[in-house]
Amino acid sequence: MSFYDTLARLTQLPFDGLLKQYTSADVRRAVQAEQLDEEALLALLSPAAEPYLEEMAQKAQRLTRSHFGHVMQLFTPMYLADFCVNHCTYCSFSSIYDFPRKKLTIEEVRKEAEIIAATGLRHLLILTGESRKESPAAYVKECAEVLREYFASVSIEVNPLSTAEYKELVQAGVDGLTLYQEVYHQDTYSKLHVKGPKRVYRNRLDAPERGCQAGFRSVNIGALLGMYDWRQEAFMTAVHARYLQDKYPDCEIGLSIPRFRPYLGQFNPESDVTDRALVQIILAYRLFLPRAGISLSTREAPALRDQLVHLGITKMSAGVSTEVGGHTMEGGTPQFEISDNRSVQEITDMLYQKGLQPVFKDWDILV
Amino acid sequence: MQDPLIIGGVTLSSRLFIGTGKYSRNTLIPEVIARSGSQVITVALRRVDPQSNDNIISHIPEHMTLLPNTSGARTAEEAVRIARLARAAGLGNWVKIEVINDQKYLLPDNMETIRATEILAAEGFVVLPYMSPDLSAALRLKAAGAAAVMPLGAPIGSNRGLKTRELVRILIAEVDLPVIVDAGIGRPSEAAEAMEMGAAAVLLNTAIATARDPLGMAEAFREAVSAGRRAYLAGLGPVEEGASASSPLTGFLG
Ligand code: SF4
């Protein structure tokens, strides 16, 4: 049994009909329910829920404040390498683009770490493109070991690895795994992933579960919103999260809500995810998974981020660069364009102004 | 009224313990302490960052007894490691064991908690374990050297009140240790009720931190805890099912 089996069942659902069939009464019932089932989740993601966003928001905020308090955890990504053997049609690191690729040396990792740590941030997410030659698990491990000296918690966002590789990283003190399925809809997945090992849908789908088995403290999943019908994608993501939460109670399952962003190429997504839609997704996630962390990246614009902090978000990135060595060197190629360029200090000020306390450290690596 | 609570050799006049984890800013903490009258404050070691210029510890006045907690621990070993780190960091030798495996409801794992208590009590810690209210587990915690037991009233952060009333009542009756109701209490009336039942103290975080006016709520809890304690000491009158007739019908029988 893996989530693939659940997904196979869900894929049989007549989504188009179902989504249209929900009524206000279904939505109301879902908002008021204590424990939401898949049916309720779908109702909250349906068009019938659109007039109820405010009610959903009220409940989402209550749940979030009561479980997480008035705090917001901050983290930042660090890009280690942009070598990639895949061609994903939505990413600047795709192997078809020709630009000088880079991989940080250990000394460069140290320098980046010093600069980032000086901002006060203690939680770091390290990223690479997919290249088993340039940035294999051993390289990620080596970098993580150095980064542990500067950060209280180090998580990874790299290509799917084997359980044994994940275990090795856990032993090296890596706390968390972030891995987006990008697209749950399998045909669309095949279309968007044109070349490279990333084409193997199932290897990616099962990777978060391998991460849970390997003992990461937290596993964060998400769909790249905009690549396929967002209602279905959000539904699959949330059910995936619940599946992992039920099966691996000792792992903290989190969700991310990345929206498609401009990059080097010309690809335009199929499904436009408006701000309203994004809000509906966040609220449905919170109501369906009251204790799951929800992360918000700098893909979103400052004005929107400032509003979303009250709707269920528990983690935000700050002081972000999506280039390799972006904190110490010039001239890198960003993976995608970010929208919120504010510094850690500016985000901190904004949060206090909104009545929220930024938390820089929420865990210590215990290995 | 002299009615001290003595735990681990420390004499406390306040029976309200408070938390630090959910405030909108750390600068509220000193005022919450002042208004609540609390003398014991729990702080998650995972949030303590000695390198930060907003280190949470720097907001806690000297006179407070620090109760570092092991939140985030999923096993006894992790809890033990966190407790040792806390002591090494100069946070004293009190520790609230919190071992939580279940990330969905955040219910404590009593078995791992007992294991951690054994190890840490033997190392000289004053151990206050957070637990699901279960009598056998509480007795084992006592045997393991716990200085008190801290059963939950309802799941953490739920503000649902004293849902475990009957089980907590049994712990109070049967376990010869202070019973401190921790988690779940959302209203002053519920804190008062726990105290009326004979709880030695209550620990709160969410109820104060998420109130519209945390300072006003801190004061309300101070009064509720002290009223509940006075009621307990005064001995509540017996509860009668029906009204008791003032002129008994069978009085003539003498
Ligand atoms: S999304 Fe990842 S795998 Fe795909 S091209 Fe970009 S870096 Fe490579």
XYZ file of C-alpha atoms and ligand atoms in Angstrom:
629
model
C 0.000 0.000 0.000
C 1.217 3.452 -0.823
C -0.557 6.703 -1.503
C -0.590 5.639 -5.124
C -3.440 3.243 -4.320
C -5.457 5.962 -2.638
C -4.765 8.204 -5.585
C -5.929 5.528 -7.999
C -9.238 5.394 -6.125
C -9.599 9.179 -6.035
C -8.821 9.530 -9.706
C -11.960 7.542 -10.455
C -14.122 10.232 -8.856
C -16.226 12.211 -11.337
C -14.706 15.522 -10.219
C -16.430 17.818 -12.658
C -19.869 16.610 -11.703
C -19.048 16.393 -8.016
C -17.623 19.876 -7.740
C -20.706 21.366 -9.350
C -23.096 19.361 -7.273
C -22.245 20.799 -3.845
C -24.720 23.244 -2.335
C -24.487 25.960 0.287
C -25.818 23.489 2.815
C -22.927 21.092 2.117
C -20.431 23.898 2.514
C -22.017 25.069 5.761
C -21.959 21.557 7.125
C -18.316 21.200 6.156
C -17.353 24.493 7.794
C -19.081 23.499 11.008
C -17.856 19.920 11.152
C -15.321 19.031 13.819
C -13.560 16.405 11.768
C -13.707 16.844 8.052
C -13.796 13.882 5.697
C -12.838 13.859 2.010
C -16.365 14.793 1.041
C -16.260 17.892 3.254
C -12.857 18.847 1.864
C -14.174 18.703 -1.653
C -17.172 20.807 -0.697
C -14.829 23.478 0.691
C -12.872 23.501 -2.551
C -15.981 23.631 -4.727
C -17.461 26.724 -6.373
C -20.317 26.551 -3.862
C -17.835 27.490 -1.110
C -16.816 30.755 -2.754
C -19.457 32.859 -0.970
C -18.345 31.330 2.349
C -14.699 32.358 2.334
C -15.226 34.746 5.222
C -16.804 32.067 7.414
C -14.035 29.674 6.510
C -11.466 32.349 7.292
C -12.937 33.016 10.726
C -12.713 29.377 11.639
C -9.283 28.944 10.062
C -7.928 31.821 12.072
C -9.414 30.511 15.299
C -7.917 27.073 14.736
C -4.541 28.486 13.793
C -4.280 30.826 16.760
C -5.396 28.208 19.210
C -2.970 25.565 17.959
C -0.028 27.746 16.966
C -0.573 30.967 18.901
C 0.309 34.411 17.613
C 3.594 33.309 16.123
C 5.041 32.819 12.659
C 8.041 30.642 12.027
C 10.586 32.088 9.620
C 12.999 30.235 7.382
C 14.967 30.855 4.239
C 16.090 28.727 1.306
C 19.725 28.315 0.257
C 20.434 27.147 -3.287
C 23.477 24.878 -3.365
C 23.569 23.891 -7.028
C 21.634 24.549 -10.219
C 22.834 21.618 -12.311
C 19.847 19.676 -13.555
C 19.343 16.711 -15.858
C 15.604 17.171 -16.174
C 13.516 19.252 -18.469
C 10.527 20.528 -16.540
C 8.600 22.990 -18.664
C 8.145 25.500 -15.830
C 11.653 25.887 -14.422
C 14.704 27.982 -15.317
C 17.107 25.298 -14.136
C 15.828 22.936 -16.853
C 18.633 21.233 -18.774
C 17.550 22.874 -22.035
C 18.599 26.333 -20.898
C 22.120 27.350 -21.463
C 23.667 29.378 -18.679
C 26.771 28.953 -16.578
C 25.825 26.381 -13.972
C 27.198 26.553 -10.481
C 27.670 24.460 -7.418
C 28.855 25.896 -4.136
C 32.117 24.696 -2.652
C 32.133 23.975 1.049
C 33.888 27.286 1.619
C 31.187 29.092 -0.334
C 28.493 27.266 1.648
C 30.139 28.586 4.808
C 30.170 32.138 3.529
C 26.500 32.010 2.549
C 25.696 30.484 5.907
C 27.452 33.254 7.791
C 25.553 35.948 5.929
C 22.190 34.265 6.380
C 22.778 33.352 10.024
C 23.702 36.981 10.748
C 20.108 37.958 9.952
C 19.023 35.872 12.942
C 17.381 33.088 10.938
C 17.942 29.640 12.450
C 15.930 27.426 10.123
C 17.315 26.730 6.683
C 16.000 24.881 3.637
C 18.699 23.742 1.203
C 17.928 23.156 -2.466
C 19.560 21.673 -5.533
C 18.537 20.807 -9.054
C 18.584 17.131 -9.936
C 21.998 15.825 -10.823
C 23.277 12.663 -9.278
C 26.672 13.571 -10.651
C 26.991 17.200 -9.491
C 24.813 17.237 -6.387
C 24.409 13.664 -5.129
C 23.112 12.830 -1.666
C 26.712 12.692 -0.429
C 27.240 16.335 -1.445
C 24.001 17.418 0.216
C 25.082 15.581 3.336
C 28.481 17.232 3.364
C 26.891 20.668 3.037
C 24.301 19.887 5.720
C 27.015 18.928 8.161
C 28.660 22.303 7.728
C 25.347 24.164 7.865
C 24.428 22.569 11.176
C 27.140 24.693 12.757
C 25.170 27.811 11.799
C 21.534 26.718 11.940
C 19.324 25.041 14.526
C 17.421 23.186 11.843
C 18.328 22.214 8.291
C 15.802 20.802 5.805
C 16.259 19.681 2.219
C 14.416 20.183 -1.024
C 16.208 17.982 -3.549
C 15.303 15.278 -6.053
C 13.617 12.147 -4.630
C 16.097 9.847 -2.909
C 15.993 6.286 -1.664
C 14.996 5.473 1.907
C 18.613 4.548 2.660
C 19.846 7.909 1.359
C 17.199 9.724 3.375
C 18.247 7.789 6.469
C 21.826 8.860 5.983
C 20.771 12.479 5.774
C 18.637 12.126 8.900
C 21.656 10.719 10.688
C 23.697 13.643 9.479
C 21.233 15.929 11.254
C 18.859 16.940 8.470
C 15.482 17.572 10.111
C 13.013 18.055 7.357
C 12.131 17.037 3.827
C 10.262 19.213 1.377
C 9.162 17.579 -1.823
C 6.459 18.853 -4.118
C 4.648 16.474 -6.373
C 4.273 19.516 -8.685
C 1.258 17.935 -10.405
C -0.891 15.103 -9.116
C -2.813 14.695 -12.367
C -0.762 12.003 -14.037
C -1.244 12.857 -17.715
C -0.425 16.483 -17.069
C 2.589 15.381 -15.071
C 3.882 13.461 -18.098
C 3.354 16.466 -20.340
C 5.164 18.915 -18.078
C 8.104 16.667 -17.377
C 9.566 16.185 -20.776
C 12.924 14.653 -20.082
C 14.915 13.104 -17.292
C 14.403 10.863 -14.268
C 11.745 13.179 -12.886
C 9.413 11.655 -15.458
C 8.940 8.647 -13.176
C 5.754 9.830 -11.495
C 5.589 7.189 -8.844
C 9.147 7.599 -7.648
C 8.266 11.158 -6.767
C 4.844 10.412 -5.346
C 6.208 7.842 -2.902
C 9.232 9.885 -1.844
C 7.522 11.795 1.007
C 6.462 8.465 2.439
C 10.048 7.182 2.191
C 11.034 10.336 4.057
C 8.573 9.530 6.854
C 9.974 6.014 7.058
C 13.527 7.322 7.161
C 12.709 9.404 10.240
C 12.601 13.047 9.149
C 10.929 15.128 11.842
C 8.916 16.993 9.279
C 7.820 16.293 5.738
C 6.361 19.060 3.643
C 4.409 18.449 0.457
C 2.624 20.566 -2.124
C 1.291 20.911 -5.629
C 2.593 23.626 -7.927
C -0.708 25.425 -8.250
C -1.706 26.396 -11.747
C -0.492 23.378 -13.649
C -3.830 21.601 -13.611
C -7.304 22.286 -12.216
C -6.493 23.756 -8.827
C -9.496 22.339 -7.028
C -8.499 18.780 -7.856
C -4.818 19.381 -7.212
C -5.491 20.932 -3.814
C -7.805 18.050 -3.000
C -5.147 15.448 -3.834
C -2.497 17.332 -1.882
C -4.626 17.551 1.255
C -5.650 13.896 1.067
C -1.986 12.982 0.570
C -1.102 14.974 3.687
C -3.837 13.282 5.706
C -2.664 9.888 4.450
C 0.866 10.580 5.688
C -0.382 12.059 8.950
C -2.491 8.973 9.683
C 0.212 6.514 8.768
C 3.192 8.313 10.336
C 1.843 10.032 13.433
C 5.328 10.878 14.685
C 6.190 12.932 11.622
C 4.988 16.507 11.315
C 3.302 16.842 7.948
C 3.221 20.300 6.423
C 1.786 21.827 3.276
C 3.057 24.424 0.870
C 1.003 26.405 -1.599
C 3.421 27.437 -4.375
C 1.801 29.242 -7.287
C 3.359 29.143 -10.706
C 5.849 32.023 -11.217
C 7.588 33.550 -14.250
C 10.886 31.885 -15.158
C 13.274 31.779 -18.094
C 10.914 30.075 -20.542
C 7.595 30.903 -22.117
C 5.337 28.268 -20.645
C 1.959 29.485 -19.507
C -0.039 27.454 -17.048
C -3.348 25.895 -17.777
C -5.315 26.888 -14.740
C -5.237 30.421 -13.457
C -5.106 30.463 -9.690
C -6.448 33.819 -8.583
C -5.792 35.300 -5.149
C -9.293 34.257 -4.149
C -8.588 30.713 -5.249
C -5.338 30.674 -3.298
C -7.195 31.835 -0.198
C -9.838 29.161 -0.681
C -7.116 26.517 -0.884
C -5.344 27.696 2.272
C -8.592 27.804 4.212
C -9.660 24.359 3.039
C -6.244 22.987 4.055
C -6.503 24.510 7.517
C -10.041 23.279 8.144
C -9.222 19.793 6.883
C -5.859 19.569 8.709
C -6.126 21.809 11.787
C -2.625 21.085 13.106
C -0.624 20.939 9.886
C 1.958 23.648 9.263
C 1.251 25.729 6.146
C 4.191 27.507 4.487
C 4.069 30.628 2.370
C 6.969 31.474 0.080
C 8.154 34.708 -1.461
C 6.520 33.686 -4.730
C 3.641 35.814 -3.479
C 3.629 39.595 -3.460
C 4.169 41.557 -0.228
C 0.646 42.978 -0.095
C -0.907 39.542 -0.400
C 1.548 37.918 2.021
C 0.693 40.557 4.602
C -2.972 39.540 4.416
C -2.425 35.790 4.296
C -0.591 35.767 7.644
C -3.968 35.807 9.367
C -5.547 33.002 7.380
C -3.807 29.843 8.477
C -0.183 30.306 7.445
C 2.326 29.198 10.093
C 5.665 29.458 8.293
C 7.084 32.077 5.958
C 10.300 32.471 4.088
C 12.158 35.756 4.367
C 15.293 37.323 2.939
C 15.116 35.056 -0.085
C 17.305 34.531 -3.126
C 16.541 31.713 -5.570
C 20.032 31.816 -7.113
C 22.939 29.596 -6.213
C 25.136 31.654 -3.916
C 22.601 34.462 -4.117
C 23.530 35.899 -0.742
C 27.250 36.339 -1.410
C 27.812 36.338 -5.182
C 26.411 38.076 -8.203
C 25.242 36.887 -11.561
C 23.418 33.655 -10.757
C 20.283 32.538 -12.549
C 17.227 32.518 -10.317
C 15.076 29.371 -10.433
C 12.041 31.585 -10.752
C 11.237 35.197 -9.969
C 10.300 35.976 -6.417
C 7.746 38.660 -5.580
C 8.661 39.591 -2.061
C 12.168 40.963 -1.830
C 11.897 42.217 1.709
C 14.694 41.593 4.155
C 14.352 39.523 7.290
C 14.147 42.739 9.283
C 11.338 44.083 7.114
C 9.344 40.856 7.437
C 9.939 40.901 11.179
C 8.625 44.457 11.436
C 5.604 43.618 9.329
C 4.745 40.618 11.527
C 4.972 42.609 14.745
C 2.810 45.249 13.185
C 0.241 42.561 12.385
C 0.264 41.352 15.976
C 2.392 38.300 15.273
C 5.712 37.248 16.739
C 8.354 36.016 14.317
C 9.972 32.827 15.585
C 13.452 32.259 14.253
C 14.132 29.066 16.077
C 11.555 26.407 16.757
C 13.681 23.307 17.009
C 17.234 22.183 17.649
C 18.842 19.440 15.657
C 19.251 16.689 18.234
C 21.571 14.332 16.394
C -3.901 32.545 53.945
C -0.758 30.406 54.280
C -1.164 27.572 51.848
C 2.106 26.994 50.100
C 2.661 24.458 47.372
C 6.056 22.839 47.726
C 7.609 21.173 44.722
C 11.188 20.039 44.494
C 12.021 22.032 47.606
C 10.646 25.273 46.170
C 7.827 26.942 48.066
C 5.207 28.570 45.868
C 2.397 30.802 46.932
C 0.822 30.982 43.471
C -0.836 27.913 42.017
C -1.081 29.256 38.513
C 1.694 28.142 36.163
C 1.897 29.849 32.791
C 3.435 29.307 29.371
C 5.362 31.473 26.953
C 4.793 29.957 23.539
C 1.928 31.781 21.926
C 2.219 35.503 22.595
C 2.198 38.086 19.857
C 5.402 39.517 21.340
C 7.753 38.395 24.079
C 7.615 41.811 25.719
C 4.108 40.908 26.965
C 5.537 38.166 29.152
C 6.740 40.256 32.118
C 3.353 41.930 32.391
C 1.465 38.667 32.097
C 3.645 37.353 34.915
C 2.938 40.378 37.059
C -0.811 40.334 36.479
C -1.173 36.567 36.869
C 0.915 36.455 40.023
C 2.472 33.290 38.644
C 5.818 32.065 39.965
C 6.418 29.185 37.565
C 6.761 29.631 33.855
C 7.302 26.975 31.238
C 9.427 27.614 28.202
C 10.099 25.324 25.259
C 13.805 24.718 24.996
C 13.389 24.446 21.247
C 12.469 28.141 21.171
C 15.417 29.247 23.306
C 18.117 30.864 21.209
C 20.979 32.195 23.314
C 22.430 33.925 20.238
C 19.309 35.932 19.584
C 18.896 39.456 20.870
C 15.252 38.634 21.549
C 16.011 35.492 23.552
C 12.815 34.496 25.304
C 14.647 33.912 28.603
C 15.651 37.567 28.781
C 11.965 38.469 29.173
C 11.481 36.337 32.270
C 12.164 38.044 35.616
C 14.737 36.515 37.957
C 12.302 35.538 40.684
C 10.452 33.067 38.450
C 11.030 29.347 38.657
C 11.797 28.223 35.131
C 10.146 25.064 33.918
C 11.848 24.201 30.627
C 9.749 21.760 28.634
C 10.754 19.135 26.137
C 8.119 19.991 23.556
C 9.046 18.613 20.178
C 10.359 15.388 21.702
C 8.939 12.261 20.128
C 10.815 9.710 22.241
C 12.120 9.377 25.781
C 15.663 9.733 24.461
C 14.869 13.052 22.796
C 13.206 14.334 25.956
C 16.226 13.329 28.025
C 18.580 15.053 25.633
C 16.525 18.238 25.650
C 16.361 18.231 29.455
C 20.134 17.874 29.720
C 20.646 20.657 27.204
C 18.334 22.886 29.218
C 20.260 22.254 32.409
C 23.562 22.790 30.634
C 22.199 26.079 29.288
C 21.674 27.260 32.861
C 17.896 26.945 32.939
C 17.877 25.088 36.258
C 16.934 21.546 37.103
C 13.176 21.603 36.735
C 11.824 19.985 33.624
C 8.387 19.399 32.192
C 8.518 16.188 30.202
C 6.460 16.412 27.090
C 6.774 13.452 24.760
C 4.309 13.606 21.917
C 4.172 11.148 19.123
C 0.826 11.931 17.749
C 1.039 15.019 15.580
C -2.679 14.998 14.866
C -4.131 15.485 18.349
C -0.875 16.155 20.210
C -1.695 13.632 22.918
C 1.232 12.661 25.148
C 2.843 9.232 25.062
C 2.650 8.031 28.663
C 5.021 5.109 28.216
C 7.858 7.172 26.794
C 7.127 9.807 29.421
C 7.591 7.266 32.203
C 10.920 6.147 30.714
C 12.176 9.721 30.453
C 11.034 10.467 34.007
C 12.979 7.523 35.385
C 16.189 8.618 33.722
C 15.912 12.290 34.577
C 14.724 11.875 38.162
C 17.735 9.640 38.750
C 19.922 12.455 37.443
C 18.514 14.845 40.020
C 15.998 16.721 37.896
C 12.727 17.890 39.399
C 10.510 16.147 36.893
C 6.987 17.272 36.089
C 5.564 14.973 33.447
C 2.727 16.028 31.144
C 0.447 13.038 30.695
C -2.838 11.586 29.615
C -4.774 11.102 32.854
C -4.331 7.421 33.492
C -4.051 6.062 37.009
C -1.522 3.302 36.398
C 0.679 5.644 34.425
C 0.474 8.244 37.190
C 1.478 5.673 39.818
C 4.391 4.572 37.665
C 5.462 8.176 37.248
C 5.462 8.537 40.993
C 7.524 5.377 41.360
C 9.869 6.730 38.685
C 10.512 9.798 40.813
C 8.197 12.452 39.396
C 7.752 15.519 41.605
C 4.178 16.037 40.393
C 1.963 14.761 37.608
C 0.411 16.981 34.990
C -2.655 15.420 33.414
C -4.302 17.154 30.498
C -7.760 18.647 30.833
C -8.256 18.470 27.065
C -5.836 18.389 24.112
C -3.253 21.197 23.974
C -4.516 24.428 22.504
C -8.105 23.265 22.385
C -9.493 25.559 25.113
C -12.123 22.881 25.657
C -11.946 22.788 29.399
C -11.851 19.965 31.840
C -12.967 17.154 29.570
C -11.042 14.584 31.572
C -12.748 15.589 34.822
C -13.479 12.076 36.133
C -10.008 10.775 35.432
C -8.321 13.792 36.961
C -10.542 13.359 40.012
C -9.242 9.806 40.397
C -5.630 10.931 40.097
C -6.202 13.534 42.788
C -7.727 10.923 45.060
C -5.198 8.185 44.444
C -1.829 9.656 43.621
C 0.179 11.000 46.471
C 1.777 13.805 44.465
C 0.653 17.273 43.471
C -1.669 16.971 40.472
C -1.310 19.932 38.143
C -3.905 20.208 35.416
C -2.119 21.130 32.219
C -3.587 21.884 28.801
C -7.117 22.369 27.671
C -8.305 24.893 30.217
C -9.883 27.759 28.335
C -11.851 29.708 30.938
C -11.232 30.939 34.446
C -14.306 28.995 35.616
C -12.673 25.784 34.413
C -9.462 26.596 36.261
C -11.519 27.289 39.358
C -13.256 23.967 38.944
C -9.962 22.082 38.709
C -8.809 23.781 41.888
C -12.106 23.068 43.679
C -11.600 19.410 42.845
C -8.283 19.496 44.653
C -5.779 20.023 41.875
C -2.550 21.430 43.303
C -2.171 23.933 40.463
C -3.078 24.582 36.841
C -0.855 25.390 33.881
C -2.142 27.577 31.059
C -0.870 29.131 27.899
C -3.366 29.373 25.066
C -6.219 30.682 27.199
C -4.227 33.756 28.196
C -2.125 34.227 25.069
C -5.029 34.131 22.649
C -7.461 36.220 24.699
C -8.386 39.610 23.271
C -6.797 41.185 26.341
C -4.138 38.776 27.631
C -3.343 40.922 30.660
C -6.955 41.121 31.789
C -7.253 37.377 31.278
C -4.079 36.733 33.288
C -5.664 38.564 36.188
C -8.960 36.721 35.777
C -7.120 33.410 36.017
C -5.190 34.534 39.050
C -8.451 35.220 40.846
C -10.149 32.061 39.595
C -7.303 29.806 40.698
C -7.176 31.391 44.077
C -10.989 31.268 44.483
C -11.033 27.601 43.491
C -8.274 26.804 45.937
C -10.066 28.607 48.789
C -13.241 26.716 47.995
C -11.350 23.445 48.102
C -9.792 24.275 51.442
C -13.118 25.460 52.826
C -14.663 22.140 51.870
C -17.529 22.269 49.411
C -20.924 21.475 50.903
C -22.404 18.141 49.883
C -24.383 18.144 46.656
C -27.919 16.902 47.079
C -29.897 15.376 44.275
C -33.261 16.825 45.278
C -34.134 19.686 47.571
C -33.805 18.728 51.214
C -37.037 19.483 53.024
C -36.617 21.880 55.914
C -39.369 20.229 57.891
C -38.848 16.500 57.456
C -41.940 14.431 56.797
C -40.868 11.665 59.106
C -39.752 13.902 61.966
C -42.621 12.816 64.147
C -41.033 9.368 64.441
C -38.376 10.900 66.655
S 12.037 21.777 -11.285
Fe 13.801 20.759 -10.406
S 14.058 18.964 -11.670
Fe 12.778 20.336 -12.825
S 14.163 21.494 -14.070
Fe 13.860 22.672 -12.216
S 15.515 22.062 -10.905
Fe 15.392 20.527 -12.516
